[in-house]
Amino acid sequence: MQYTFSFGAMFLGIGILIAGALFVRFHMIIADNFGGGLGSYEKYKMWGLIGCGVGMAIALNLHTLVLSWIAHMVFGI
C-alpha cells in the first residue's frame, strides 16, 4: 500500500491531538471529577499522551498503513 496524504485525516488528527493535549493539561481536574483522584492521576495523563500519539498518527495518515499491516498479519489479505 502506498502512502497518500489526506487533508481530511490531517484535520481530524489535529483535532484529536488538541483534545489529547487538553486532556494532558487538565488531567488532575478530570481525575478528581471522574476518577479516583490522586491514585489515578498518572493513568489519566498516560491516556492523554496515548491520545496525542494517535492524533499524530492520524494527522500524518499513518493509521491506514498500521491497519493494513494488522489486516495482513491476521487475515493474510
Short mmCIF file of N, CA and C in Angstrom, two decimals:
data_model
loop_
_atom_site.label_atom_id
_atom_site.label_comp_id
_atom_site.label_asym_id
_atom_site.label_seq_id
_atom_site.Cartn_x
_atom_site.Cartn_y
_atom_site.Cartn_z
N MET A 1 0.84 -1.17 0.00
CA MET A 1 0.00 0.00 0.00
C MET A 1 0.89 1.24 0.00
N GLN A 2 0.53 2.19 -0.83
CA GLN A 2 1.31 3.42 -0.93
C GLN A 2 0.79 4.46 0.05
N TYR A 3 1.69 5.34 0.44
CA TYR A 3 1.32 6.42 1.34
C TYR A 3 0.67 7.53 0.54
N THR A 4 -0.51 7.96 0.97
CA THR A 4 -1.17 9.10 0.36
C THR A 4 -1.57 10.07 1.47
N PHE A 5 -1.34 11.34 1.20
CA PHE A 5 -1.68 12.37 2.19
C PHE A 5 -3.14 12.75 2.03
N SER A 6 -3.81 12.96 3.16
CA SER A 6 -5.22 13.33 3.14
C SER A 6 -5.44 14.52 4.06
N PHE A 7 -6.04 15.59 3.51
CA PHE A 7 -6.31 16.76 4.33
C PHE A 7 -7.39 16.48 5.36
N GLY A 8 -8.37 15.64 5.01
CA GLY A 8 -9.41 15.29 5.98
C GLY A 8 -8.84 14.57 7.19
N ALA A 9 -7.95 13.62 6.93
CA ALA A 9 -7.30 12.90 8.03
C ALA A 9 -6.40 13.84 8.83
N MET A 10 -5.78 14.80 8.14
CA MET A 10 -4.92 15.73 8.84
C MET A 10 -5.72 16.57 9.83
N PHE A 11 -6.86 17.11 9.39
CA PHE A 11 -7.67 17.94 10.28
C PHE A 11 -8.28 17.11 11.42
N LEU A 12 -8.70 15.89 11.14
CA LEU A 12 -9.21 15.01 12.19
C LEU A 12 -8.10 14.70 13.20
N GLY A 13 -6.91 14.41 12.71
CA GLY A 13 -5.78 14.12 13.59
C GLY A 13 -5.38 15.31 14.43
N ILE A 14 -5.42 16.50 13.85
CA ILE A 14 -5.10 17.70 14.62
C ILE A 14 -6.14 17.91 15.71
N GLY A 15 -7.41 17.64 15.40
CA GLY A 15 -8.46 17.76 16.42
C GLY A 15 -8.25 16.78 17.57
N ILE A 16 -7.90 15.54 17.24
CA ILE A 16 -7.63 14.54 18.27
C ILE A 16 -6.39 14.92 19.07
N LEU A 17 -5.39 15.45 18.40
CA LEU A 17 -4.17 15.88 19.07
C LEU A 17 -4.45 17.03 20.04
N ILE A 18 -5.27 17.97 19.65
CA ILE A 18 -5.62 19.08 20.53
C ILE A 18 -6.41 18.57 21.73
N ALA A 19 -7.36 17.65 21.47
CA ALA A 19 -8.14 17.08 22.58
C ALA A 19 -7.23 16.32 23.55
N GLY A 20 -6.27 15.56 23.03
CA GLY A 20 -5.33 14.84 23.88
C GLY A 20 -4.45 15.79 24.68
N ALA A 21 -4.01 16.88 24.05
CA ALA A 21 -3.18 17.85 24.76
C ALA A 21 -3.97 18.53 25.88
N LEU A 22 -5.23 18.86 25.61
CA LEU A 22 -6.07 19.45 26.67
C LEU A 22 -6.31 18.45 27.79
N PHE A 23 -6.46 17.18 27.42
CA PHE A 23 -6.65 16.14 28.43
C PHE A 23 -5.42 16.02 29.31
N VAL A 24 -4.23 16.09 28.70
CA VAL A 24 -2.99 16.03 29.49
C VAL A 24 -2.86 17.27 30.36
N ARG A 25 -3.23 18.42 29.80
CA ARG A 25 -3.09 19.68 30.55
C ARG A 25 -3.99 19.70 31.78
N PHE A 26 -5.22 19.20 31.66
CA PHE A 26 -6.18 19.26 32.74
C PHE A 26 -6.47 17.88 33.34
N HIS A 27 -5.48 16.98 33.32
CA HIS A 27 -5.71 15.61 33.78
C HIS A 27 -6.04 15.54 35.27
N MET A 28 -5.51 16.43 36.06
CA MET A 28 -5.79 16.39 37.50
C MET A 28 -7.25 16.76 37.79
N ILE A 29 -7.76 17.75 37.11
CA ILE A 29 -9.16 18.15 37.30
C ILE A 29 -10.08 17.04 36.83
N ILE A 30 -9.77 16.44 35.68
CA ILE A 30 -10.59 15.35 35.15
C ILE A 30 -10.54 14.15 36.07
N ALA A 31 -9.36 13.82 36.59
CA ALA A 31 -9.23 12.67 37.50
C ALA A 31 -9.99 12.91 38.80
N ASP A 32 -9.96 14.14 39.30
CA ASP A 32 -10.69 14.45 40.53
C ASP A 32 -12.20 14.31 40.34
N ASN A 33 -12.69 14.73 39.18
CA ASN A 33 -14.14 14.72 38.96
C ASN A 33 -14.68 13.38 38.47
N PHE A 34 -13.89 12.63 37.70
CA PHE A 34 -14.40 11.39 37.12
C PHE A 34 -13.73 10.13 37.63
N GLY A 35 -12.56 10.25 38.22
CA GLY A 35 -11.82 9.07 38.65
C GLY A 35 -11.66 9.01 40.14
N GLY A 36 -10.69 8.25 40.56
CA GLY A 36 -10.44 8.06 41.98
C GLY A 36 -9.59 9.14 42.61
N GLY A 37 -9.22 10.16 41.86
CA GLY A 37 -8.43 11.24 42.42
C GLY A 37 -6.94 11.00 42.31
N LEU A 38 -6.23 11.19 43.40
CA LEU A 38 -4.78 11.18 43.42
C LEU A 38 -4.18 9.89 42.86
N GLY A 39 -4.79 8.75 43.15
CA GLY A 39 -4.24 7.48 42.69
C GLY A 39 -4.33 7.27 41.19
N SER A 40 -5.17 8.04 40.51
CA SER A 40 -5.35 7.81 39.08
C SER A 40 -4.81 8.94 38.22
N TYR A 41 -4.06 9.89 38.79
CA TYR A 41 -3.53 10.99 38.00
C TYR A 41 -2.66 10.51 36.85
N GLU A 42 -1.75 9.61 37.15
CA GLU A 42 -0.81 9.15 36.11
C GLU A 42 -1.51 8.34 35.04
N LYS A 43 -2.55 7.59 35.41
CA LYS A 43 -3.30 6.84 34.40
C LYS A 43 -3.99 7.78 33.43
N TYR A 44 -4.58 8.85 33.95
CA TYR A 44 -5.26 9.82 33.09
C TYR A 44 -4.26 10.54 32.19
N LYS A 45 -3.10 10.87 32.72
CA LYS A 45 -2.07 11.52 31.92
C LYS A 45 -1.58 10.58 30.82
N MET A 46 -1.42 9.28 31.15
CA MET A 46 -0.98 8.30 30.16
C MET A 46 -1.98 8.20 29.02
N TRP A 47 -3.27 8.14 29.33
CA TRP A 47 -4.28 8.03 28.28
C TRP A 47 -4.32 9.30 27.43
N GLY A 48 -4.06 10.46 28.02
CA GLY A 48 -3.97 11.69 27.24
C GLY A 48 -2.79 11.67 26.29
N LEU A 49 -1.65 11.14 26.75
CA LEU A 49 -0.48 11.04 25.88
C LEU A 49 -0.69 10.02 24.77
N ILE A 50 -1.39 8.93 25.07
CA ILE A 50 -1.73 7.96 24.02
C ILE A 50 -2.63 8.62 22.98
N GLY A 51 -3.57 9.45 23.44
CA GLY A 51 -4.42 10.19 22.51
C GLY A 51 -3.63 11.13 21.63
N CYS A 52 -2.60 11.77 22.19
CA CYS A 52 -1.73 12.64 21.39
C CYS A 52 -0.99 11.83 20.32
N GLY A 53 -0.50 10.66 20.68
CA GLY A 53 0.19 9.81 19.71
C GLY A 53 -0.72 9.33 18.60
N VAL A 54 -1.94 8.94 18.96
CA VAL A 54 -2.91 8.51 17.95
C VAL A 54 -3.28 9.68 17.05
N GLY A 55 -3.44 10.87 17.63
CA GLY A 55 -3.74 12.05 16.83
C GLY A 55 -2.64 12.37 15.84
N MET A 56 -1.38 12.22 16.26
CA MET A 56 -0.27 12.47 15.34
C MET A 56 -0.25 11.43 14.22
N ALA A 57 -0.52 10.18 14.56
CA ALA A 57 -0.53 9.13 13.53
C ALA A 57 -1.65 9.37 12.52
N ILE A 58 -2.81 9.80 12.99
CA ILE A 58 -3.91 10.07 12.08
C ILE A 58 -3.62 11.32 11.26
N ALA A 59 -3.03 12.35 11.86
CA ALA A 59 -2.71 13.58 11.13
C ALA A 59 -1.72 13.31 10.00
N LEU A 60 -0.81 12.38 10.20
CA LEU A 60 0.17 12.03 9.16
C LEU A 60 -0.34 10.92 8.25
N ASN A 61 -1.57 10.46 8.48
CA ASN A 61 -2.22 9.41 7.70
C ASN A 61 -1.46 8.09 7.79
N LEU A 62 -0.85 7.83 8.92
CA LEU A 62 -0.14 6.58 9.14
C LEU A 62 -1.06 5.48 9.66
N HIS A 63 -2.25 5.84 10.10
CA HIS A 63 -3.17 4.84 10.64
C HIS A 63 -3.60 3.84 9.57
N THR A 64 -3.67 4.25 8.32
CA THR A 64 -4.06 3.31 7.26
C THR A 64 -2.97 2.27 7.05
N LEU A 65 -1.71 2.69 7.14
CA LEU A 65 -0.62 1.72 6.99
C LEU A 65 -0.61 0.71 8.12
N VAL A 66 -0.80 1.19 9.36
CA VAL A 66 -0.81 0.29 10.52
C VAL A 66 -1.98 -0.68 10.43
N LEU A 67 -3.16 -0.17 10.06
CA LEU A 67 -4.33 -1.06 9.95
C LEU A 67 -4.16 -2.08 8.83
N SER A 68 -3.53 -1.69 7.73
CA SER A 68 -3.31 -2.66 6.65
C SER A 68 -2.29 -3.72 7.06
N TRP A 69 -1.26 -3.32 7.83
CA TRP A 69 -0.29 -4.32 8.34
C TRP A 69 -0.98 -5.32 9.25
N ILE A 70 -1.84 -4.83 10.12
CA ILE A 70 -2.58 -5.72 11.02
C ILE A 70 -3.47 -6.65 10.24
N ALA A 71 -4.16 -6.13 9.21
CA ALA A 71 -5.03 -6.96 8.39
C ALA A 71 -4.23 -8.04 7.66
N HIS A 72 -3.04 -7.69 7.17
CA HIS A 72 -2.18 -8.68 6.51
C HIS A 72 -1.71 -9.76 7.47
N MET A 73 -1.38 -9.38 8.70
CA MET A 73 -0.92 -10.36 9.68
C MET A 73 -2.05 -11.28 10.13
N VAL A 74 -3.22 -10.72 10.36
CA VAL A 74 -4.32 -11.51 10.90
C VAL A 74 -5.03 -12.32 9.82
N PHE A 75 -5.37 -11.66 8.71
CA PHE A 75 -6.19 -12.30 7.68
C PHE A 75 -5.40 -12.78 6.48
N GLY A 76 -4.18 -12.32 6.32
CA GLY A 76 -3.37 -12.74 5.19
C GLY A 76 -3.88 -12.21 3.86
N ILE A 77 -4.48 -11.03 3.89
CA ILE A 77 -5.08 -10.45 2.68
C ILE A 77 -3.99 -9.97 1.75
#
